[in-house]
XYZ file of C-alpha atoms in Angstrom:
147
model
C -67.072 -8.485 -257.877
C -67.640 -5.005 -257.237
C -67.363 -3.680 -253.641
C -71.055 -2.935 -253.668
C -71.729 -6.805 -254.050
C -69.078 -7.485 -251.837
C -70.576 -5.774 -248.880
C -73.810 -6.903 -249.812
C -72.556 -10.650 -249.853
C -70.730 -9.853 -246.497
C -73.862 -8.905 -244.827
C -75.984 -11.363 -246.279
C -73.397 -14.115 -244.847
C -73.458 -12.413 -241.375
C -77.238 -12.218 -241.615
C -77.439 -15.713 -242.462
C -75.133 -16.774 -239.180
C -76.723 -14.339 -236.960
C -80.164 -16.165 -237.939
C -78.937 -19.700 -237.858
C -77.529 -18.679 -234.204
C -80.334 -17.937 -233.108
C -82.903 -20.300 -233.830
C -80.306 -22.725 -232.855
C -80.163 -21.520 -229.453
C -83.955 -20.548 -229.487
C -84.704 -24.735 -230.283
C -82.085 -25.725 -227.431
C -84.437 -23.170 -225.062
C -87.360 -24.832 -226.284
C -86.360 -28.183 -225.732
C -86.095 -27.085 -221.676
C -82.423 -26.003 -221.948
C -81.603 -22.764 -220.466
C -78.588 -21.746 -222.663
C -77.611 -18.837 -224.034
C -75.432 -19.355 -227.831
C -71.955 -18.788 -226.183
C -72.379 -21.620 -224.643
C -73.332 -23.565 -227.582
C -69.940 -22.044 -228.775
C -68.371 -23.742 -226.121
C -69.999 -26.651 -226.489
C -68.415 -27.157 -230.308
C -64.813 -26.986 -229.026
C -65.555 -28.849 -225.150
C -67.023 -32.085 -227.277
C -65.998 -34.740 -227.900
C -62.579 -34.951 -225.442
C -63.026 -31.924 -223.426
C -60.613 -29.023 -223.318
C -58.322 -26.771 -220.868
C -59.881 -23.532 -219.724
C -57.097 -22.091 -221.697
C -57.728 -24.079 -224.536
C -61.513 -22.903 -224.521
C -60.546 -19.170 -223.678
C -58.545 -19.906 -227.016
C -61.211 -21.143 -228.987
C -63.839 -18.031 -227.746
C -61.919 -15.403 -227.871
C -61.914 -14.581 -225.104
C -59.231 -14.107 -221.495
C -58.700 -17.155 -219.614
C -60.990 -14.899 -216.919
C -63.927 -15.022 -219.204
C -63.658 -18.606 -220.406
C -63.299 -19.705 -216.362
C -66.457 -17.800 -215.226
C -68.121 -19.205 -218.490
C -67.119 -22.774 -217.166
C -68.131 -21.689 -213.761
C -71.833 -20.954 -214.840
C -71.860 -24.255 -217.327
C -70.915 -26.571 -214.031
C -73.570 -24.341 -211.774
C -75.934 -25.371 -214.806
C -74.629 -29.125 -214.731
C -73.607 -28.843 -218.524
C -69.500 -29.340 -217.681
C -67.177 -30.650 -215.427
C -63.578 -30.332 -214.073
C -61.455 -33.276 -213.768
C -57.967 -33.922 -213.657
C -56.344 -33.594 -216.825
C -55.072 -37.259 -217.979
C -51.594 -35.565 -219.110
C -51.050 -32.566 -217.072
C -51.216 -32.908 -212.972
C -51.494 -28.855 -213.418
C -54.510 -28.964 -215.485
C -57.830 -29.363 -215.282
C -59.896 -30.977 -218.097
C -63.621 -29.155 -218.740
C -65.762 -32.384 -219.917
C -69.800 -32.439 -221.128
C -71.733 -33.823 -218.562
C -74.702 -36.569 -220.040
C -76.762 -32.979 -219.605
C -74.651 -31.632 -221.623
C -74.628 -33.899 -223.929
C -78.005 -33.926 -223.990
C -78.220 -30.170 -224.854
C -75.652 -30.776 -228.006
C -78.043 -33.144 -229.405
C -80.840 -31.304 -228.845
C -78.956 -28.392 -230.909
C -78.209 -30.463 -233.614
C -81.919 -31.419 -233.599
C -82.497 -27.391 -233.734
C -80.195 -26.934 -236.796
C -81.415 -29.762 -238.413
C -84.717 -28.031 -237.916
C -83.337 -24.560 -239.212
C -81.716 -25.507 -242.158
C -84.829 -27.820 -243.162
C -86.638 -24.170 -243.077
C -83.766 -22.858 -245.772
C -84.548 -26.266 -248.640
C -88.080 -24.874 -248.291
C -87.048 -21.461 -249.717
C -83.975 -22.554 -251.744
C -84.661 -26.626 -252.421
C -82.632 -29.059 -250.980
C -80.430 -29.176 -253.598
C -79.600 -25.571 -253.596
C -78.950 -25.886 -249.620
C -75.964 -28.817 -249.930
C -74.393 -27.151 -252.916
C -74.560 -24.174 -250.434
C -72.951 -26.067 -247.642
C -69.979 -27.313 -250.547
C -69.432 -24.069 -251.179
C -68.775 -23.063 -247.816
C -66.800 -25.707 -246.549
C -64.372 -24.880 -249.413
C -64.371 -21.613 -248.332
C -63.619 -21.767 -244.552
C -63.199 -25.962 -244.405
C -62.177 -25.676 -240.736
C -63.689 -22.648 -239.148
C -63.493 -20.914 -236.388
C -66.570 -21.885 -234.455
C -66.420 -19.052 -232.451
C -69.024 -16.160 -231.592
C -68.664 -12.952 -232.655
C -68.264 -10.680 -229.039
């Protein structure tokens, strides 16, 4: 592949995620969540056990600062708690709240919706052979947004 493709691939990729992002996080809004996609990010690596604030500063990207006035605004919101951690008297464990629960599903309901949108341009065949291709590619992630 020449670097001309390459970049164009790259961008197309990033395009792609940028999109899928956002009309994620626009169909959480729409379904009377007020969210913006970091949290969503959050979200991915809080579910299903919970997570430290260090382990979710970890996960983001971000200083243990950032992720703690992140899990500040997500508990204002009534998304998260803090409870003692079950293996650490030091810790505190950042859990979904049933609300936030409830705005997890209602982003898997939005990507559902988004990548129905795709099979109508590229068939739904085309779409899970692009999702096998992926997941070979970069099988375990990171989740994470791009600050």
């Amino acid at each position: 592949m020449q670097n001309s493709e390459a970049l164009a691939l790259t961008a197309a990729l990033l395009s792609a995620a940028a999109d899928l992002t956002q009309r994620i996080n626009d169909g959480v809004v729409a379904r009377g969540f007020e969210v913006r996609p970091a949290h969503g990010f959050a979200f991915t690596r809080l579910a299903p056990d919970g997570a430290t604030v260090t382990d979710l500063a970890g996960h983001l990207g971000v200083t243990k600062q950032g992720a703690s006035q992140l899990v500040d605004e997500l508990v204002r919101k009534g998304y998260v708690e803090r409870r003692p951690h079950p293996d650490d008297a030091r810790a505190r464990l950042v859990v979904l709240t049933e609300r936030g629960w409830a705005c997890t599903r209602a982003a898997e309901e939005a990507a559902a919706d988004a990548v129905r949108a795709w099979g109508d341009v590229l068939g739904e065949g085309e779409v899970r052979a692009l999702c096998d291709r992926l997941i070979r590619i970069a099988p375990y992630g990171p989740l994470r947004p791009t600050w």
